XYZ file of C-alpha atoms in Angstrom:
412
model
C -15.481 10.263 -13.794
C -17.805 8.351 -15.342
C -16.540 5.161 -17.477
C -18.196 3.220 -19.688
C -18.121 -0.534 -19.274
C -15.527 -1.572 -21.016
C -16.665 -4.449 -24.399
C -15.551 -7.803 -23.763
C -13.406 -9.023 -26.957
C -11.386 -5.292 -25.774
C -11.246 -4.452 -22.344
C -12.309 -7.351 -20.349
C -10.252 -9.623 -18.760
C -12.340 -12.801 -20.047
C -10.341 -15.692 -18.379
C -10.257 -13.655 -15.729
C -13.656 -13.022 -15.239
C -14.954 -16.995 -15.880
C -12.015 -18.037 -13.085
C -14.147 -16.164 -10.574
C -17.564 -17.125 -12.595
C -16.341 -20.728 -11.123
C -15.617 -19.253 -8.159
C -18.507 -18.103 -6.512
C -20.703 -20.486 -8.855
C -18.758 -23.177 -6.551
C -19.159 -20.771 -2.879
C -22.199 -21.351 -0.790
C -24.914 -18.949 -1.251
C -23.225 -18.793 -4.981
C -21.178 -14.995 -3.613
C -17.979 -14.612 -2.510
C -16.686 -11.489 -0.554
C -15.001 -8.476 -1.814
C -11.835 -9.443 0.096
C -11.606 -12.260 -2.156
C -12.355 -10.968 -5.172
C -9.998 -8.228 -4.881
C -7.247 -10.169 -4.344
C -8.843 -12.282 -7.593
C -8.809 -9.639 -9.377
C -4.686 -7.975 -8.154
C -3.232 -11.056 -7.594
C -4.073 -14.590 -9.355
C -0.781 -15.535 -10.298
C -1.659 -15.945 -14.361
C -4.302 -12.958 -14.875
C -4.637 -10.729 -11.810
C -2.961 -7.630 -12.054
C -0.632 -7.218 -10.687
C 0.336 -11.160 -12.606
C 0.900 -9.704 -16.218
C 3.527 -8.724 -18.194
C 3.079 -5.073 -19.427
C 3.179 -2.390 -16.711
C 0.819 -0.277 -15.434
C 2.570 2.004 -13.398
C 4.555 4.401 -14.902
C 3.728 7.864 -17.150
C 2.612 5.431 -19.139
C 0.999 3.511 -17.499
C -2.491 3.566 -14.577
C -0.232 5.666 -11.741
C 2.693 6.316 -10.992
C 4.286 6.445 -7.239
C 7.087 8.804 -5.263
C 10.043 7.100 -7.712
C 9.349 7.695 -10.473
C 8.580 11.786 -10.026
C 13.367 10.752 -9.069
C 15.430 9.473 -7.342
C 16.023 12.185 -4.962
C 12.908 10.334 -3.051
C 14.925 7.116 -2.672
C 17.586 8.939 -1.693
C 16.123 11.251 0.643
C 14.496 7.376 1.998
C 18.298 7.006 2.704
C 19.091 9.089 4.919
C 16.615 7.658 7.254
C 17.922 4.018 6.575
C 20.878 5.084 7.929
C 20.570 6.815 10.709
C 18.333 3.858 12.122
C 21.102 1.392 10.739
C 23.189 3.801 13.599
C 20.770 3.543 16.389
C 20.659 0.331 15.436
C 24.575 0.567 16.640
C 25.116 -0.717 13.262
C 24.078 -4.349 13.392
C 25.767 -6.762 11.021
C 24.205 -7.822 8.428
C 21.981 -4.685 7.909
C 18.818 -6.003 6.835
C 16.784 -3.596 4.758
C 13.445 -6.040 3.574
C 11.058 -4.072 0.875
C 7.479 -5.387 0.279
C 5.902 -4.596 -2.406
C 9.020 -3.209 -4.385
C 6.753 -2.587 -7.675
C 9.235 -2.302 -10.591
C 12.380 -2.133 -8.478
C 12.859 1.581 -9.299
C 13.797 2.338 -4.662
C 15.287 -0.422 -4.230
C 18.359 0.760 -6.726
C 18.347 4.530 -5.813
C 18.238 3.599 -2.000
C 21.378 1.241 -3.218
C 23.468 3.425 -4.787
C 22.532 6.201 -2.651
C 23.640 4.304 0.131
C 26.647 3.226 -1.920
C 28.034 6.371 -3.273
C 27.117 8.460 -0.039
C 27.917 5.501 2.953
C 30.431 2.940 1.826
C 30.888 1.486 5.377
C 26.585 0.639 5.312
C 26.402 -0.581 1.828
C 28.626 -3.442 2.717
C 26.890 -4.640 5.619
C 23.493 -4.356 4.105
C 21.196 -7.821 3.423
C 18.203 -6.573 1.035
C 15.037 -8.905 0.936
C 12.388 -8.442 -2.180
C 9.783 -9.412 -0.830
C 6.758 -9.287 -3.680
C 3.676 -11.536 -4.926
C 3.947 -10.702 -8.143
C 6.181 -12.952 -10.877
C 6.208 -9.793 -13.799
C 7.199 -7.308 -11.491
C 9.751 -9.794 -9.520
C 11.400 -10.077 -12.923
C 11.797 -5.801 -13.323
C 13.211 -5.598 -10.205
C 15.502 -8.318 -10.928
C 16.586 -6.953 -14.202
C 16.164 -3.271 -12.929
C 19.036 -4.559 -10.148
C 21.051 -5.773 -12.537
C 21.583 -3.169 -13.861
C 22.198 -0.973 -11.806
C 23.680 -2.561 -8.767
C 25.024 -6.492 -10.373
C 26.569 -8.363 -7.155
C 27.634 -5.506 -5.085
C 25.012 -5.968 -2.935
C 23.226 -9.301 -1.552
C 19.851 -8.705 -2.797
C 17.113 -11.568 -1.865
C 13.712 -12.525 -3.075
C 12.196 -14.240 -0.294
C 8.655 -15.768 0.541
C 7.085 -14.563 4.106
C 7.556 -18.349 5.480
C 11.550 -18.554 4.640
C 12.575 -16.027 7.112
C 12.201 -17.459 10.382
C 10.359 -15.373 13.297
C 12.230 -13.264 15.035
C 15.534 -13.024 13.127
C 15.535 -9.835 10.948
C 18.010 -7.003 12.646
C 16.872 -4.149 10.445
C 14.023 -2.105 8.291
C 10.842 -3.494 7.360
C 9.793 -0.773 5.169
C 7.408 -0.364 2.000
C 5.707 2.601 -0.200
C 1.947 2.060 -1.185
C 1.853 -1.247 -0.851
C -1.562 -1.744 1.719
C -3.585 -0.025 0.143
C -3.535 -2.655 -2.211
C -4.483 -5.285 -0.086
C -7.462 -6.593 0.220
C -10.954 -5.251 1.797
C -14.021 -6.375 2.895
C -16.916 -4.182 2.359
C -19.823 -3.624 5.372
C -22.683 -1.658 5.023
C -24.829 -0.515 7.826
C -28.273 -1.462 8.058
C -31.643 -1.515 11.148
C -28.250 -1.140 12.602
C -27.034 -3.335 11.629
C -23.686 -4.306 10.240
C -24.249 -6.436 7.098
C -21.268 -7.427 4.700
C -21.574 -7.048 1.452
C -20.416 -9.330 -1.801
C -20.076 -10.760 -5.118
C -21.947 -12.864 -6.760
C -23.158 -13.273 -10.336
C -25.635 -11.017 -11.938
C -27.629 -13.569 -14.190
C -28.120 -15.388 -10.431
C -29.272 -12.893 -8.433
C -30.861 -10.223 -10.768
C -33.744 -10.914 -8.732
C -32.616 -12.062 -5.195
C -33.875 -10.399 -2.116
C -31.228 -7.665 -0.453
C -29.412 -7.082 -3.849
C -27.459 -3.731 -3.442
C -26.774 -2.140 -6.686
C -25.841 -4.304 -9.981
C -23.402 -4.283 -12.705
C -22.149 -5.495 -15.931
C -22.196 -9.454 -14.993
C -21.020 -8.896 -11.294
C -23.122 -7.700 -8.394
C -23.396 -6.829 -5.304
C -25.117 -8.466 -2.449
C -25.530 -8.193 1.656
C -25.468 -10.905 3.876
C -24.263 -11.510 7.601
C -20.905 -10.792 7.743
C -18.368 -13.858 6.640
C -16.289 -13.330 10.120
C -16.823 -12.407 13.941
C -13.713 -10.220 13.156
C -14.832 -7.958 11.187
C -17.288 -6.898 14.151
C -13.925 -6.696 16.680
C -12.249 -5.027 14.196
C -13.621 -1.729 15.508
C -13.225 -2.388 18.647
C -9.481 -1.670 19.738
C -10.229 2.162 17.124
C -13.221 2.762 19.730
C -15.339 2.972 16.825
C -19.492 2.238 16.689
C -20.773 2.062 13.294
C -24.131 1.085 14.668
C -24.445 4.107 17.373
C -26.836 6.559 15.162
C -23.705 9.675 14.141
C -23.930 7.400 11.422
C -26.983 6.837 8.511
C -28.157 3.638 7.000
C -26.946 2.364 4.533
C -22.721 3.923 5.538
C -20.622 1.570 3.714
C -16.468 0.946 4.510
C -13.933 -0.709 4.246
C -11.835 -3.062 6.470
C -8.660 -4.344 6.105
C -8.318 -7.373 7.743
C -5.148 -8.906 5.568
C -3.752 -5.183 6.897
C -3.557 -6.943 10.641
C -2.246 -9.813 9.507
C 0.871 -7.976 7.280
C 1.781 -5.985 10.500
C 1.304 -9.115 12.386
C 4.257 -10.768 10.198
C 6.200 -8.963 10.200
C 6.100 -8.155 14.000
C 6.931 -11.680 14.410
C 9.364 -11.663 11.687
C 11.673 -7.991 13.703
C 13.907 -9.369 15.990
C 15.011 -5.846 16.059
C 14.755 -2.417 14.577
C 11.714 -0.367 12.105
C 8.685 -0.322 10.383
C 8.160 2.006 8.331
C 4.460 2.672 6.509
C 4.458 5.146 4.049
C 0.757 5.430 2.301
C -2.208 7.450 1.754
C -4.537 7.007 4.788
C -6.627 8.378 7.782
C -6.600 7.518 11.518
C -9.518 5.363 12.516
C -11.164 8.301 13.763
C -10.520 10.405 10.449
C -10.986 7.166 7.981
C -14.944 6.409 9.711
C -16.174 10.024 9.954
C -19.844 9.350 9.449
C -19.621 11.777 6.326
C -17.360 8.874 4.367
C -20.417 7.670 3.951
C -19.200 5.513 1.115
C -15.832 4.677 1.912
C -12.721 5.147 0.290
C -12.256 2.519 -2.382
C -10.589 4.070 -5.560
C -10.225 2.626 -9.039
C -7.846 3.724 -11.156
C -6.909 3.126 -15.594
C -5.272 5.269 -17.437
C -4.397 7.602 -14.216
C -8.548 8.436 -14.255
C -10.129 7.136 -10.829
C -13.790 5.857 -10.288
C -15.608 3.815 -8.067
C -16.165 0.874 -9.810
C -14.401 -2.201 -8.810
C -16.510 -4.534 -12.149
C -15.083 -3.258 -15.081
C -11.759 -3.942 -16.454
C -11.236 -6.561 -14.818
C -7.497 -7.314 -14.205
C -6.983 -4.252 -15.927
C -6.993 -1.003 -13.847
C -6.480 -1.600 -9.841
C -7.799 -1.069 -6.705
C -7.752 -0.122 -3.488
C -8.451 1.773 -0.443
C -7.238 3.978 2.086
C -5.100 2.573 4.372
C -6.124 2.835 8.495
C -3.362 4.046 10.782
C -5.183 3.801 14.252
C -5.496 -0.618 12.954
C -1.881 -0.723 12.754
C -0.692 1.103 15.379
C -2.936 -1.226 17.359
C -2.154 -4.654 16.120
C 1.443 -2.796 16.609
C 1.377 -1.859 20.337
C 0.236 -6.187 20.932
C 3.032 -7.289 19.525
C 5.881 -4.933 20.886
C 6.343 -2.634 17.967
C 6.244 1.078 19.435
C 4.279 3.803 18.226
C 8.192 5.759 17.617
C 5.842 8.868 14.959
C 3.731 9.358 12.346
C 3.793 12.295 9.585
C 2.581 13.297 6.487
C 5.104 12.710 3.771
C 5.505 16.006 2.884
C 7.562 17.143 6.631
C 9.264 14.035 6.555
C 10.799 14.556 3.064
C 12.064 18.284 3.821
C 12.720 17.198 7.379
C 15.413 14.686 5.799
C 16.737 17.379 2.978
C 14.052 17.803 0.789
C 13.685 22.011 0.456
C 18.009 21.947 0.351
C 17.089 20.133 -2.942
C 14.554 22.633 -3.892
C 17.219 25.763 -3.568
C 19.751 23.726 -4.634
C 18.668 22.892 -7.160
C 17.453 26.899 -8.812
C 20.910 27.553 -8.309
C 21.980 24.978 -10.392
C 24.871 27.720 -12.892
C 24.845 25.606 -16.430
C 22.337 23.479 -16.546
C 19.504 23.133 -18.736
C 16.670 24.982 -18.278
C 13.874 22.902 -19.079
C 15.635 20.113 -16.917
C 15.578 22.398 -14.348
C 12.069 23.285 -14.256
C 11.367 18.844 -14.809
C 13.288 18.843 -11.097
C 11.201 21.070 -10.128
C 8.152 20.260 -10.389
C 8.652 17.057 -9.339
C 10.673 17.891 -6.483
C 7.214 19.978 -5.482
C 4.948 16.994 -5.939
C 7.055 14.567 -3.278
C 5.450 17.526 -0.863
C 1.944 18.955 -2.673
C -0.492 17.900 0.215
C -3.225 17.477 -1.979
C -1.315 14.403 -3.343
C 1.604 12.490 -2.769
C 2.700 15.184 0.480
C -0.265 14.285 1.946
C 0.784 10.269 2.454
C 0.761 9.066 6.384
C 4.719 7.854 7.073
C 4.233 5.879 9.703
C 6.837 4.753 12.055
C 7.354 1.475 14.508
C 10.037 -0.183 16.219
C 10.702 -2.695 18.395
C 13.208 -3.736 21.246
C 14.940 -0.529 21.082
C 17.005 -0.389 24.073
C 17.659 2.956 24.355
C 17.998 5.531 27.210
C 15.005 8.246 26.677
C 12.234 8.215 23.306
C 14.554 7.406 20.170
C 14.120 10.548 17.708
C 14.212 9.973 14.097
C 15.180 12.927 11.720
C 12.504 12.278 9.268
C 10.401 12.998 12.569
C 11.701 16.234 13.463
C 9.508 19.740 12.726
C 11.377 20.744 9.267
C 12.196 24.902 9.900
C 10.605 27.172 7.004
């Protein structure tokens, strides 16, 4: 889909554009990494996409997530979390750390369901939310106050406030890692080069310019950190081999490596559950995916120009699940299993819910059809159902491999 660049007065965040401009002009060579640019447009504390109070998630926003389709996703996830509590021998407290909690919908669905169905587990839950956006944090607080009140301990923390080796429970996220800032690289003359963001006016006649946009432009340069090259070693991927075409470009998510490293340090015993769209490294860096996976979302439409709708559109890249697995293994996080969201939810009972919904007597037909569509959307292999679910564990003392309900193969 082709979107026309918005006019400055209507759709550009002029304050944010000026802040990025100042950052570029103050930087060596008057350029910043794409990761720095993406971090600014998404997470600037006042002007970034996730920082502004206007809601951009849900039917009226730019995209929706599984919790927006109803409580079923959160309730089935709660079933998996309760099983984890039991595997850990019912610790007190049982700490759930949700990272990137959106509008608080998932947290409310999980906690309300556990309160109804597993009150003994609910009584010992310590719920922590890690959220960078002040606007979303305020929404989460309002949502949970309205639904849970003071019935359970809910805290908002920054990473430094959580001591190392202090958490027994589960760190989990839904569609978080895809929004972490990524570096962009390109193969040029059998070398790996980085794509930087600069000002179009500064670089209109500059050698190495890759592509131009209305205000910002991309230019090629040497790698900003050797980590970009060493990232591929544990993945057994060689972008400089002859199988990759000249001009092959892709993303590298160093922030995801830092993220899983931080989690591993904070977790004493328990699980890490990551739900997102992405691939194994082998599929992510296939030679045929020569333009990478970067996508922008604006009013439920997607395109690939991150330099328009500044601060007003979401920017994402698919998750390299192999990188999370390999880094986790270096830090005592063993791989419990990896599956697709459709199989994960079906194993947790989504099929039974679909059947029950179609058999409910006396229910309004339009409501039955709406919920049916929502349930099927959760397992659509071309959409949410194709998301990856990675579960890792740390210090799980067991005489045999851990078998989680969500990782069993559902019987159809």
